[in-house]
XYZ file of C-alpha atoms in Angstrom:
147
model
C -56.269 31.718 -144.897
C -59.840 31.615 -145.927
C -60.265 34.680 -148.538
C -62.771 35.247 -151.422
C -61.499 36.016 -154.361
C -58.241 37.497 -155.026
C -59.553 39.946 -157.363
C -61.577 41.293 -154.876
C -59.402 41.710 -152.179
C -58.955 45.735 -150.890
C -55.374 46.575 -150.757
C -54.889 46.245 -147.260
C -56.304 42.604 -147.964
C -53.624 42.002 -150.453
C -50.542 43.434 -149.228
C -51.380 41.496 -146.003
C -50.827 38.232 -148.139
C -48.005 39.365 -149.572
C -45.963 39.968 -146.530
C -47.294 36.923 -145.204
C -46.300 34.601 -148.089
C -43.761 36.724 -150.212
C -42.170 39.486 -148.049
C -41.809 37.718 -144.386
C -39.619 34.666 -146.298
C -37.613 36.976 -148.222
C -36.683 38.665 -145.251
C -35.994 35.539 -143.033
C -33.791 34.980 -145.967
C -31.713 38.337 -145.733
C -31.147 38.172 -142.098
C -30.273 33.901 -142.625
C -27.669 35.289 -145.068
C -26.522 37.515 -142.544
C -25.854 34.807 -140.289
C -24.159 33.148 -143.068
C -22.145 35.872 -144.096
C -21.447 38.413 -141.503
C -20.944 42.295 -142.955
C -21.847 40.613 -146.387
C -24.258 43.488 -146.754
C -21.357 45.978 -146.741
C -18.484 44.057 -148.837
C -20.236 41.208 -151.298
C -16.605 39.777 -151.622
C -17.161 38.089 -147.971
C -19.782 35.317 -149.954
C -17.061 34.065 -152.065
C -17.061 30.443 -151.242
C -19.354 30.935 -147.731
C -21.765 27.863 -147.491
C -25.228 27.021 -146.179
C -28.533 25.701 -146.975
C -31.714 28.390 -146.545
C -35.242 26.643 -147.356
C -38.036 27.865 -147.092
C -41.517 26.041 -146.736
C -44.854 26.711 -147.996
C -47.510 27.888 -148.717
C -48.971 24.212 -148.573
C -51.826 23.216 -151.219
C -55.463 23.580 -149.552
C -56.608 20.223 -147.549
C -59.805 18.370 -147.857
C -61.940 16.419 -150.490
C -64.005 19.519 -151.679
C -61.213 21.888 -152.118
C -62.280 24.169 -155.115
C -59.635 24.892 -158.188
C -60.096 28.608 -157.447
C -58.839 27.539 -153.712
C -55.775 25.483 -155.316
C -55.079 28.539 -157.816
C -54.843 31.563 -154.983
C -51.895 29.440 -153.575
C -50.505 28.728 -156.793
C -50.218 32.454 -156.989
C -47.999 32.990 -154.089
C -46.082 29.388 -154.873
C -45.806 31.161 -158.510
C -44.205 34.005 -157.080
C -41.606 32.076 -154.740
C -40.089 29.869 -157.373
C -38.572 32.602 -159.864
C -37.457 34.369 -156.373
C -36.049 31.532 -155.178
C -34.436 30.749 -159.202
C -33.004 34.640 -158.950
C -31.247 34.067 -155.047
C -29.491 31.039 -156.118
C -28.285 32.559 -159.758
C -26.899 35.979 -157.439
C -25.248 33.784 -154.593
C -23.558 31.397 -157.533
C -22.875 33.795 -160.293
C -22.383 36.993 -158.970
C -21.061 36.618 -155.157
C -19.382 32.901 -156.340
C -20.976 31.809 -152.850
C -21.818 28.031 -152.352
C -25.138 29.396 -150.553
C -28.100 27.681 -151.668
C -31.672 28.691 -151.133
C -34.578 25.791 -151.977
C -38.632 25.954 -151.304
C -40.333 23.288 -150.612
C -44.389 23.096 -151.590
C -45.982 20.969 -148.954
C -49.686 19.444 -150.288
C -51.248 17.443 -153.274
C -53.598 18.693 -156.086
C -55.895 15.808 -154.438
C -56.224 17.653 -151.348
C -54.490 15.201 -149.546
C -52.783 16.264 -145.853
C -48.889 17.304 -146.561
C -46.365 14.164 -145.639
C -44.268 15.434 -142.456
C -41.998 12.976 -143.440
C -41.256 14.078 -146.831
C -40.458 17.125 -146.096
C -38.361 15.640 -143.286
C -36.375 13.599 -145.817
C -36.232 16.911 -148.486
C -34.563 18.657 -145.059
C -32.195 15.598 -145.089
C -31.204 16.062 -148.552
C -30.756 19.717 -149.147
C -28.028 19.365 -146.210
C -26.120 17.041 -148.248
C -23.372 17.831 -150.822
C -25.595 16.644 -153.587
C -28.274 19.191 -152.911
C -25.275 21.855 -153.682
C -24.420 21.264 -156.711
C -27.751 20.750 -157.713
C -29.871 22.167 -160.444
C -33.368 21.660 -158.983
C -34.184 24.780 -156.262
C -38.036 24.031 -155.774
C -39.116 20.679 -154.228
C -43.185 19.934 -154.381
C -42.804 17.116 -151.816
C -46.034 15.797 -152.153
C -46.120 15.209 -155.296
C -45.445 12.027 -157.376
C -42.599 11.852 -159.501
């Protein structure tokens, strides 16, 4: 959304990004575990060795050829706060609950400004089914971005 800057944001302002791009994914998350793990929520045991793939998508880097850094950074702050998140789920559902759960985010968009690749994230979709994508390390995909 078009904001000025986040330090000047009321509260209302804020927490309205915040659910929006921190709280509404964690919850889609919860309830896709739920689905994943029925009466998990009661008895954590149930995870041991449940599968599934949860990703989540976005926020995507601002689009255009005159897209300021201070745009590019108030993303960045909600892309900053999904990755440890998304580090923290994974680390619970393997270490703790011994689940085979994974969670991955994928960060549509280029620091050029450039639009996001449908296809990429169509072939990051394709992977993170796979058995590969479970056993690995990286959680946080910026599809856009050259390697």
């Amino acid at each position: 959304p078009e904001i000025g800057k986040l330090t000047e944001l009321n509260r209302t302002g804020w927490e309205e990004l915040v659910a929006k791009f921190i709280s509404t994914p964690a919850t889609v998350a919860q309830r896709t575990l739920e689905h994943f793990v029925p009466g998990g929520d009661k008895d954590p045991r149930l995870y041991k060795d449940a599968t599934g793939a949860i990703m989540i998508v976005g926020p995507d880097l601002p689009i255009g050829r005159k897209v300021t850094g201070t745009q590019r950074a108030q993303v960045e702050v909600f892309r900053g706060a999904l990755r440890p998140f998304t580090t923290t789920v994974n680390q619970e559902l393997s270490d703790v609950l011994k689940s085979k759960i994974r969670m991955f985010t994928i960060f549509p968009g280029s620091v050029t400004g450039s639009e996001p690749n449908n296809q990429k994230i169509a072939e990051a979709f394709n992977f993170l089914v796979t058995e590969n994508a479970l056993t690995s390390a990286e959680v946080v995909f910026c599809v856009d971005e050259t390697r």
